[in-house]
Structure formats: structure tokens, C-alpha cells
């Protein structure tokens, strides 16, 4: 095309250039990982079910523009996560998807365990665990009379630490549920209308590990 026609074809209604030089797009990006022993995967339409000795977890990636399938010739022991015509930050969704599935494998084989410690200077925090280890009731936080209640998410269970004073242990197969339950407990004990550099009272995560130790 002549130069004038080419310029006209690449301009929008307001005269702004439509074609701009940008980051290079790859035709295809993929990442693979092996399924650990004792774990099976069921994949259908970007919905993944991970089954292991401790139970099963279901993950949905229907909101992500990716392909998930077993690698050919791997006897369903190697999973491929693939994305077409991607570039820049959008490529990060591949690793995100792989991380979720690897965490699920760890959950159904070893489980996740988070420990939380009570921090107080004057008013002792009283915590009681009810409803079959599924509910945490917090009393006397900063001397307040209100009872703070947090229900554990999904299969997460809560118990008192056997050897450490003022500590609770949260465990479960789903890392999202365990960590979000910890966040709910920590956030419900937020100090309001005071200098948080001085008032450090609260319940905080002190350790993260797995239920089955290596």
C-alpha cells in the first residue's frame, strides 16, 4: 500500500494510531509437572479433582483462559498447563494454576498446619474451641465484653496446642481454607482507634508446616 493509505488504515476515529509496537506475543507457552505417588488427577473442562490418602480436593480454573490436560504417553502421571497467544503478565497465570494444583497435591498427601500465638500485655485473651473443633470464640480481647466468633472454613479444624501455652493449631487439606481461617482470626482481633505500635495485642500466625512431617 502507498504510505498515505497505510497511515489511514492504521488510524482510529480520533486519529490515534491503532497499531502500536508492544511486547512480543508467544504463540504458545506451557508448563508441565509430575503427579506424586499416591495421588490421582481427574481433569474435565478446566475442573480438576485431586485425590490422595487424606481425601480429595476440587479446583476450578474455568475463569482462566488456559488448557489443562495430561501429557501424551505419560499414563496420566504428568499434567500440562498451556496458554496460547500470550505475553507479558498474562503468562503468569500458567504458574499460578500449577501452584494451586501442587498445593492440592501436598494437601491430600501431607496436609497443612498453621500455628497461631496469642499476644497480650495486660488483658489475657481467652479462646474456647466449640462446635466440634470448627468454631473459635475469643473473649476478653483488650478487656472487651464482646465475644468474637470465627467459623473454620471447609475441612479446617482447630485445636489447642498440647505443649505451648496460648497457642492454637489449625490444620486441613485445603491451604486456601486454612490460611483464610487464620486471616479471619487475626483480622477479627484488630485493634481499633489506638496506636498499633503500642497496642500489639492480637492472635498472629507463628509457624507454617505440614501435618505429616518429613
CSV table of C-alpha atoms in Angstrom, one decimal, residues 26 28-33 61 64-68 80-102:
chain,number,residue,atom,x,y,z
A,26,UNK,CA,4.3,-16.0,22.0
A,28,UNK,CA,2.2,-20.9,22.9
A,29,UNK,CA,3.5,-21.1,26.5
A,30,UNK,CA,3.3,-24.2,28.6
A,31,UNK,CA,4.4,-25.8,31.9
A,32,UNK,CA,4.4,-29.4,33.0
A,33,UNK,CA,4.6,-31.1,36.4
A,61,UNK,CA,-10.0,-22.9,36.6
A,64,UNK,CA,-8.7,-18.7,33.4
A,65,UNK,CA,-8.0,-18.8,29.6
A,66,UNK,CA,-5.8,-21.9,29.8
A,67,UNK,CA,-5.8,-25.5,28.7
A,68,UNK,CA,-5.2,-28.3,31.2
A,80,UNK,CA,0.3,-29.9,31.1
A,81,UNK,CA,-0.9,-26.3,31.6
A,82,UNK,CA,-0.9,-24.4,28.3
A,83,UNK,CA,-1.8,-20.9,27.1
A,84,UNK,CA,-2.0,-19.7,23.5
A,85,UNK,CA,-1.1,-16.3,22.2
A,86,UNK,CA,0.1,-14.9,25.5
A,87,UNK,CA,2.7,-12.4,26.5
A,88,UNK,CA,3.7,-10.1,29.4
A,89,UNK,CA,2.0,-10.5,32.7
A,90,UNK,CA,-0.8,-12.7,31.3
A,91,UNK,CA,1.8,-15.6,31.1
A,92,UNK,CA,1.9,-15.6,35.0
A,93,UNK,CA,-1.5,-17.3,35.1
A,94,UNK,CA,0.2,-20.5,34.0
A,95,UNK,CA,2.5,-20.7,37.0
A,96,UNK,CA,-0.5,-19.7,39.3
A,97,UNK,CA,-2.5,-22.6,38.0
A,98,UNK,CA,0.4,-25.0,38.5
A,99,UNK,CA,1.0,-23.7,42.1
A,100,UNK,CA,-2.7,-24.3,43.0
A,101,UNK,CA,-2.5,-27.9,41.8
A,102,UNK,CA,0.8,-28.6,43.5
